Amino acid sequence: MSTEASREPRPTATDGTGPGAVRHLISTNDLTDAELRALVERGAEFSNGSVRSGEQLTGLVAGIHFLKTSTRTRTSFSAAALRLGAKIVSFGPDDLQTNTGETLEDTAEVLSRMLDILVVRSAGDPADLRAFAAQPRMSVVNAMTADEHPTQAIADLTTILCRFGRIEDLRICYVGEGNNTAAALALTLSRFKGVHLELRTPPGYGLGPATLERAAANAAASGASVVELHSMDTRPQGFDVIYTTRWQTTGTSKPDPDWRRIFAPFQVTTALWDGSPDAVFLHDLPAHRGEDVTAEVLDGPHSLAFDQAENKMYAAMAVLEWCAGRR
Ligand code: CP
């Protein structure tokens, strides 16, 4: 019996190209504009049926490691891997020896000898994902950290592309907390020419300064615009998309006992359609009817929220294919 380990390091993709290269998706900032667009277009191809899932990932094994609750993201990556012919190994929050003190680096080194891709929803710190990525064999995908939810944005842009046939020149109004979903939207939409993204975030719950700065730089380069307001006193006008998220972002709590009063004016109701009668409604889910959005909107004729949830699986297919160097 040989004692030689057989899983050789794969070349690291510095330019995002090359079959067999290790590609990580930890932040959308790591993607070139062309890579981001290709992922969204591929997600749309899976979504609209112009490409069928099949054997694209045959022979690969994906780890699905979630330290926080998830319905959509965990299932979408698991189902995407299985539908593309990969096998999966799942780890919950109590399963790995990291809980007993093994370092993330040692854990990643070991997992990389056995897995091709690791999809991680971390306890919050994006540095944990970079630690998992510090090995030369296994791709790492961010399934949500405290600062960004990159694969949610790819699913959201896939949904927008499927609905409108383009992303450029659309007007998107985001209403709600400046959380990791909002950050990923700002960092991605700002890269498409002519997009206008208006964020209406409650005072004290806006996007972080680094995200705003990066989105502004993206917008300056692409010809998009990004503005953030902390009031609903004026009604948003003329939008193609109205988007919200739940008020209690997964894995977070709000120390201010009065936060619901601050968030109340930011509930998405049918009144928002007075200023944007043709807008579609997006929600990353889970939703709380009567809190972040009324049932009339979430279950109404403008809502694409459940198509958007399904598109998480098609976006996951695109991400897994790209990470595996099979595209
Ligand atoms: N939208 C989203 O990330 O949902 P889950 O938390 O259920 O994965």
Short mmCIF file of C-alpha atoms and ligand atoms in Angstrom, two decimals:
data_model
loop_
_atom_site.label_atom_id
_atom_site.label_comp_id
_atom_site.label_asym_id
_atom_site.label_seq_id
_atom_site.Cartn_x
_atom_site.Cartn_y
_atom_site.Cartn_z
CA MET A 1 0.00 0.00 0.00
CA SER A 2 1.43 3.36 -0.99
CA THR A 3 1.89 6.00 1.68
CA GLU A 4 2.14 8.76 -0.91
CA ALA A 5 -0.74 11.20 -0.92
CA SER A 6 -2.16 11.45 -4.42
CA ARG A 7 -4.09 14.72 -4.44
CA GLU A 8 -1.68 17.15 -6.02
CA PRO A 9 -2.08 20.89 -5.53
CA ARG A 10 -3.97 22.50 -8.40
CA PRO A 11 -2.62 25.69 -10.00
CA THR A 12 -4.09 28.82 -8.45
CA ALA A 13 -6.07 30.89 -10.92
CA THR A 14 -4.64 34.37 -10.79
CA ASP A 15 -6.41 35.48 -13.94
CA GLY A 16 -9.64 33.55 -13.41
CA THR A 17 -9.00 31.24 -16.32
CA GLY A 18 -7.71 27.77 -16.99
CA PRO A 19 -9.30 24.37 -16.51
CA GLY A 20 -8.34 22.70 -13.25
CA ALA A 21 -7.37 25.92 -11.48
CA VAL A 22 -8.49 26.53 -7.89
CA ARG A 23 -11.03 29.33 -7.88
CA HIS A 24 -12.56 30.69 -4.69
CA LEU A 25 -15.66 32.84 -4.37
CA ILE A 26 -15.28 34.62 -1.05
CA SER A 27 -16.28 38.15 -2.07
CA THR A 28 -17.76 39.42 -5.31
CA ASN A 29 -14.84 41.88 -5.20
CA ASP A 30 -12.62 38.89 -6.09
CA LEU A 31 -14.41 38.47 -9.43
CA THR A 32 -13.58 40.39 -12.58
CA ASP A 33 -16.49 42.11 -14.29
CA ALA A 34 -16.37 39.41 -16.98
CA GLU A 35 -16.45 36.60 -14.39
CA LEU A 36 -19.39 38.17 -12.57
CA ARG A 37 -21.32 38.59 -15.79
CA ALA A 38 -20.50 35.03 -16.91
CA LEU A 39 -21.73 33.58 -13.61
CA VAL A 40 -25.00 35.51 -13.83
CA GLU A 41 -25.51 34.57 -17.49
CA ARG A 42 -24.77 30.91 -16.73
CA GLY A 43 -27.24 31.00 -13.83
CA ALA A 44 -29.85 32.37 -16.23
CA GLU A 45 -29.08 29.61 -18.75
CA PHE A 46 -29.73 26.96 -16.11
CA SER A 47 -32.82 28.86 -14.96
CA ASN A 48 -34.41 29.26 -18.39
CA GLY A 49 -33.59 25.70 -19.41
CA SER A 50 -31.27 26.58 -22.30
CA VAL A 51 -28.64 24.49 -20.49
CA ARG A 52 -29.60 21.27 -18.77
CA SER A 53 -28.02 20.01 -15.57
CA GLY A 54 -26.25 16.73 -16.12
CA GLU A 55 -22.76 15.43 -15.65
CA GLN A 56 -20.91 18.77 -15.40
CA LEU A 57 -19.43 17.96 -11.96
CA THR A 58 -19.12 14.18 -12.21
CA GLY A 59 -16.25 12.83 -10.13
CA LEU A 60 -16.14 15.78 -7.73
CA VAL A 61 -16.96 15.84 -4.02
CA ALA A 62 -18.30 19.03 -2.42
CA GLY A 63 -18.34 19.74 1.32
CA ILE A 64 -21.33 21.69 2.63
CA HIS A 65 -20.34 23.28 5.94
CA PHE A 66 -22.96 25.47 7.61
CA LEU A 67 -22.38 27.02 11.03
CA LYS A 68 -25.65 28.98 10.87
CA THR A 69 -29.21 28.11 9.96
CA SER A 70 -30.13 28.03 6.29
CA THR A 71 -32.99 26.75 4.19
CA ARG A 72 -32.21 28.11 0.73
CA THR A 73 -28.43 28.41 0.48
CA ARG A 74 -27.59 25.06 2.01
CA THR A 75 -30.22 23.24 -0.04
CA SER A 76 -29.40 25.12 -3.23
CA PHE A 77 -25.70 24.18 -3.12
CA SER A 78 -26.45 20.60 -2.09
CA ALA A 79 -29.08 20.15 -4.80
CA ALA A 80 -26.93 21.93 -7.41
CA ALA A 81 -23.95 19.68 -6.71
CA LEU A 82 -26.07 16.52 -6.81
CA ARG A 83 -27.93 17.57 -9.97
CA LEU A 84 -24.60 18.26 -11.71
CA GLY A 85 -23.24 14.82 -10.83
CA ALA A 86 -21.06 15.64 -7.79
CA LYS A 87 -21.31 13.92 -4.43
CA ILE A 88 -21.64 15.89 -1.21
CA VAL A 89 -20.51 15.63 2.42
CA SER A 90 -22.41 17.82 4.89
CA PHE A 91 -21.12 19.22 8.19
CA GLY A 92 -23.30 21.04 10.73
CA PRO A 93 -22.13 23.44 13.44
CA ASP A 94 -21.26 20.65 15.90
CA ASP A 95 -19.43 18.26 13.58
CA LEU A 96 -15.83 19.34 13.01
CA GLN A 97 -12.88 19.27 15.41
CA THR A 98 -12.60 23.05 15.07
CA ASN A 99 -15.05 22.94 17.99
CA THR A 100 -12.38 21.22 20.09
CA GLY A 101 -9.57 23.54 19.11
CA GLU A 102 -8.19 22.30 15.77
CA THR A 103 -7.17 25.30 13.70
CA LEU A 104 -9.05 26.35 10.59
CA GLU A 105 -5.80 26.04 8.63
CA ASP A 106 -5.24 22.40 9.68
CA THR A 107 -8.90 21.65 9.05
CA ALA A 108 -8.71 23.16 5.57
CA GLU A 109 -5.50 21.29 4.75
CA VAL A 110 -7.12 17.98 5.71
CA LEU A 111 -10.42 18.67 3.94
CA SER A 112 -8.54 19.73 0.79
CA ARG A 113 -7.02 16.24 0.60
CA MET A 114 -10.53 14.80 0.27
CA LEU A 115 -12.84 17.47 -1.14
CA ASP A 116 -12.78 19.53 -4.35
CA ILE A 117 -15.04 22.36 -3.17
CA LEU A 118 -16.10 23.56 0.28
CA VAL A 119 -19.22 25.73 0.64
CA VAL A 120 -19.15 27.53 3.99
CA ARG A 121 -21.63 29.61 5.94
CA SER A 122 -19.35 30.91 8.66
CA ALA A 123 -20.02 32.10 12.17
CA GLY A 124 -19.66 35.60 10.73
CA ASP A 125 -16.01 36.48 10.25
CA PRO A 126 -14.93 36.64 6.58
CA ALA A 127 -11.34 35.93 7.70
CA ASP A 128 -12.47 32.36 8.46
CA LEU A 129 -13.21 31.88 4.76
CA ARG A 130 -9.76 33.19 3.78
CA ALA A 131 -8.23 30.70 6.25
CA PHE A 132 -10.14 27.86 4.60
CA ALA A 133 -8.89 29.09 1.22
CA ALA A 134 -5.22 29.07 2.29
CA GLN A 135 -4.50 25.66 0.74
CA PRO A 136 -3.80 24.71 -2.88
CA ARG A 137 -6.40 22.06 -3.75
CA MET A 138 -9.94 22.91 -2.71
CA SER A 139 -12.16 25.79 -3.84
CA VAL A 140 -13.96 27.72 -1.11
CA VAL A 141 -17.35 29.37 -1.58
CA ASN A 142 -18.80 31.96 0.77
CA ALA A 143 -22.38 30.93 1.58
CA MET A 144 -22.75 34.06 3.75
CA THR A 145 -20.53 35.92 6.16
CA ALA A 146 -21.38 38.91 8.33
CA ASP A 147 -20.18 41.35 5.68
CA GLU A 148 -21.40 39.87 2.38
CA HIS A 149 -23.69 37.26 0.82
CA PRO A 150 -22.07 36.88 -2.63
CA THR A 151 -24.01 33.91 -3.95
CA GLN A 152 -27.29 35.62 -3.00
CA ALA A 153 -26.34 38.53 -5.25
CA ILE A 154 -25.55 36.15 -8.13
CA ALA A 155 -28.99 34.56 -7.70
CA ASP A 156 -30.59 38.02 -7.49
CA LEU A 157 -28.88 39.24 -10.66
CA THR A 158 -29.81 35.96 -12.36
CA THR A 159 -33.45 36.67 -11.47
CA ILE A 160 -33.19 40.23 -12.76
CA LEU A 161 -31.54 39.09 -16.00
CA CYS A 162 -34.22 36.41 -16.54
CA ARG A 163 -37.00 38.97 -15.99
CA PHE A 164 -35.66 41.97 -17.92
CA GLY A 165 -33.19 40.41 -20.36
CA ARG A 166 -30.54 42.82 -19.10
CA ILE A 167 -29.16 44.38 -15.94
CA GLU A 168 -27.83 47.59 -17.48
CA ASP A 169 -29.91 50.77 -17.08
CA LEU A 170 -32.33 49.28 -14.53
CA ARG A 171 -33.45 51.20 -11.46
CA ILE A 172 -33.40 49.16 -8.26
CA CYS A 173 -34.69 50.34 -4.89
CA TYR A 174 -33.49 48.41 -1.85
CA VAL A 175 -35.54 49.04 1.31
CA GLY A 176 -34.36 47.70 4.68
CA GLU A 177 -31.27 46.99 6.71
CA GLY A 178 -27.86 47.53 5.10
CA ASN A 179 -26.96 43.91 5.80
CA ASN A 180 -24.81 41.34 3.97
CA THR A 181 -27.43 40.91 1.23
CA ALA A 182 -27.57 44.67 0.66
CA ALA A 183 -23.76 44.82 0.59
CA ALA A 184 -23.53 42.10 -2.05
CA LEU A 185 -26.18 43.85 -4.14
CA ALA A 186 -24.38 47.18 -3.90
CA LEU A 187 -21.01 45.63 -4.79
CA THR A 188 -22.41 43.83 -7.84
CA LEU A 189 -25.11 46.11 -9.28
CA SER A 190 -22.67 49.02 -9.16
CA ARG A 191 -20.59 47.21 -11.82
CA PHE A 192 -23.30 47.37 -14.49
CA LYS A 193 -23.52 50.41 -16.76
CA GLY A 194 -26.45 52.72 -16.18
CA VAL A 195 -27.83 50.90 -13.13
CA HIS A 196 -29.30 53.18 -10.48
CA LEU A 197 -29.35 51.59 -7.02
CA GLU A 198 -31.12 53.54 -4.30
CA LEU A 199 -30.84 52.13 -0.79
CA ARG A 200 -33.38 53.23 1.80
CA THR A 201 -31.89 51.99 5.07
CA PRO A 202 -33.08 52.82 8.61
CA PRO A 203 -30.91 55.41 10.41
CA GLY A 204 -28.09 53.59 12.19
CA TYR A 205 -28.57 50.45 10.08
CA GLY A 206 -26.98 51.45 6.79
CA LEU A 207 -24.20 49.95 4.70
CA GLY A 208 -20.70 50.06 6.15
CA PRO A 209 -18.37 52.81 4.89
CA ALA A 210 -15.99 50.36 3.16
CA THR A 211 -18.86 48.85 1.16
CA LEU A 212 -20.22 52.27 0.21
CA GLU A 213 -16.76 53.40 -0.84
CA ARG A 214 -16.18 50.31 -2.98
CA ALA A 215 -19.65 50.53 -4.56
CA ALA A 216 -19.06 54.21 -5.37
CA ALA A 217 -15.72 53.35 -7.00
CA ASN A 218 -17.37 50.56 -9.01
CA ALA A 219 -20.14 52.94 -10.09
CA ALA A 220 -17.67 55.62 -11.14
CA ALA A 221 -15.92 53.07 -13.34
CA SER A 222 -19.05 51.50 -14.85
CA GLY A 223 -21.38 54.49 -15.23
CA ALA A 224 -23.81 53.23 -12.55
CA SER A 225 -25.02 55.26 -9.56
CA VAL A 226 -25.51 54.24 -5.94
CA VAL A 227 -27.20 56.43 -3.34
CA GLU A 228 -28.22 55.68 0.23
CA LEU A 229 -30.97 57.54 2.10
CA HIS A 230 -32.09 56.95 5.67
CA SER A 231 -35.73 57.99 5.34
CA MET A 232 -38.98 56.90 3.71
CA ASP A 233 -40.49 60.42 3.94
CA THR A 234 -40.31 60.73 0.16
CA ARG A 235 -41.74 57.87 -1.87
CA PRO A 236 -39.29 56.06 -4.20
CA GLN A 237 -40.29 56.81 -7.81
CA GLY A 238 -39.84 55.08 -11.13
CA PHE A 239 -38.14 51.83 -10.10
CA ASP A 240 -38.01 48.54 -12.01
CA VAL A 241 -37.22 46.46 -8.92
CA ILE A 242 -38.16 46.91 -5.26
CA TYR A 243 -36.13 44.64 -2.95
CA THR A 244 -36.20 43.99 0.76
CA THR A 245 -34.81 41.49 3.28
CA ARG A 246 -36.02 40.39 6.66
CA TRP A 247 -35.36 42.72 9.53
CA GLN A 248 -33.49 40.20 11.68
CA THR A 249 -30.55 39.12 9.54
CA THR A 250 -29.41 35.53 10.17
CA GLY A 251 -26.85 35.33 12.93
CA THR A 252 -27.33 38.89 14.17
CA SER A 253 -29.25 40.67 16.93
CA LYS A 254 -29.95 44.33 17.59
CA PRO A 255 -28.88 45.72 20.97
CA ASP A 256 -31.29 48.69 20.72
CA PRO A 257 -34.63 47.50 22.24
CA ASP A 258 -36.36 50.25 20.22
CA TRP A 259 -35.18 49.02 16.79
CA ARG A 260 -38.63 47.99 15.54
CA ARG A 261 -39.87 51.58 15.83
CA ILE A 262 -36.93 52.72 13.67
CA PHE A 263 -37.60 50.00 11.08
CA ALA A 264 -41.41 50.43 10.94
CA PRO A 265 -41.46 53.09 8.14
CA PHE A 266 -39.31 50.76 6.01
CA GLN A 267 -41.92 48.01 5.72
CA VAL A 268 -42.61 47.25 2.05
CA THR A 269 -46.32 47.76 1.35
CA THR A 270 -48.38 48.13 -1.84
CA ALA A 271 -48.09 51.93 -1.39
CA LEU A 272 -44.59 51.71 -2.87
CA TRP A 273 -46.14 50.65 -6.19
CA ASP A 274 -47.88 54.06 -6.51
CA GLY A 275 -44.51 55.45 -7.55
CA SER A 276 -43.32 52.35 -9.46
CA PRO A 277 -46.43 50.62 -10.85
CA ASP A 278 -44.53 48.09 -12.96
CA ALA A 279 -41.80 47.20 -10.47
CA VAL A 280 -41.13 43.57 -9.62
CA PHE A 281 -40.65 42.65 -5.99
CA LEU A 282 -37.63 40.67 -4.80
CA HIS A 283 -36.93 39.28 -1.32
CA ASP A 284 -34.00 37.02 -0.44
CA LEU A 285 -36.19 35.19 2.12
CA PRO A 286 -36.93 34.14 4.78
CA ALA A 287 -39.67 36.79 4.99
CA HIS A 288 -41.78 37.81 7.93
CA ARG A 289 -45.18 38.84 6.59
CA GLY A 290 -46.43 41.88 8.47
CA GLU A 291 -42.90 42.93 9.43
CA ASP A 292 -40.44 43.56 6.58
CA VAL A 293 -43.16 43.09 3.93
CA THR A 294 -46.92 42.74 3.83
CA ALA A 295 -48.47 39.47 2.68
CA GLU A 296 -50.24 41.46 -0.05
CA VAL A 297 -46.85 42.30 -1.61
CA LEU A 298 -44.99 39.03 -0.98
CA ASP A 299 -47.84 36.89 -2.28
CA GLY A 300 -49.03 39.43 -4.84
CA PRO A 301 -48.70 39.76 -8.62
CA HIS A 302 -45.43 41.72 -8.60
CA SER A 303 -43.53 39.21 -6.44
CA LEU A 304 -40.76 37.05 -7.92
CA ALA A 305 -39.49 36.03 -4.47
CA PHE A 306 -40.04 32.29 -4.92
CA ASP A 307 -38.59 32.24 -8.45
CA GLN A 308 -35.65 34.12 -6.92
CA ALA A 309 -35.30 31.36 -4.29
CA GLU A 310 -35.28 28.71 -7.03
CA ASN A 311 -32.66 30.72 -8.88
CA LYS A 312 -30.35 30.25 -5.91
CA MET A 313 -29.96 26.66 -7.10
CA TYR A 314 -29.18 27.72 -10.69
CA ALA A 315 -26.73 30.35 -9.44
CA ALA A 316 -25.14 27.67 -7.23
CA MET A 317 -24.74 25.46 -10.30
CA ALA A 318 -22.96 28.30 -12.09
CA VAL A 319 -20.71 28.95 -9.09
CA LEU A 320 -19.80 25.28 -8.57
CA GLU A 321 -19.02 24.79 -12.27
CA TRP A 322 -16.83 27.90 -12.29
CA CYS A 323 -15.02 26.95 -9.07
CA ALA A 324 -14.34 23.49 -10.42
CA GLY A 325 -12.84 24.94 -13.60
CA ARG A 326 -15.44 23.09 -15.63
CA ARG A 327 -16.43 26.32 -17.42
N1 CP B 1 -31.57 33.90 1.48
C1 CP B 1 -30.87 33.00 2.22
O1 CP B 1 -29.63 33.06 2.33
O2 CP B 1 -31.65 32.07 2.80
P1 CP B 1 -31.14 30.97 3.84
O3 CP B 1 -30.65 31.72 5.07
O4 CP B 1 -32.33 30.12 4.13
O5 CP B 1 -30.02 30.22 3.21
#
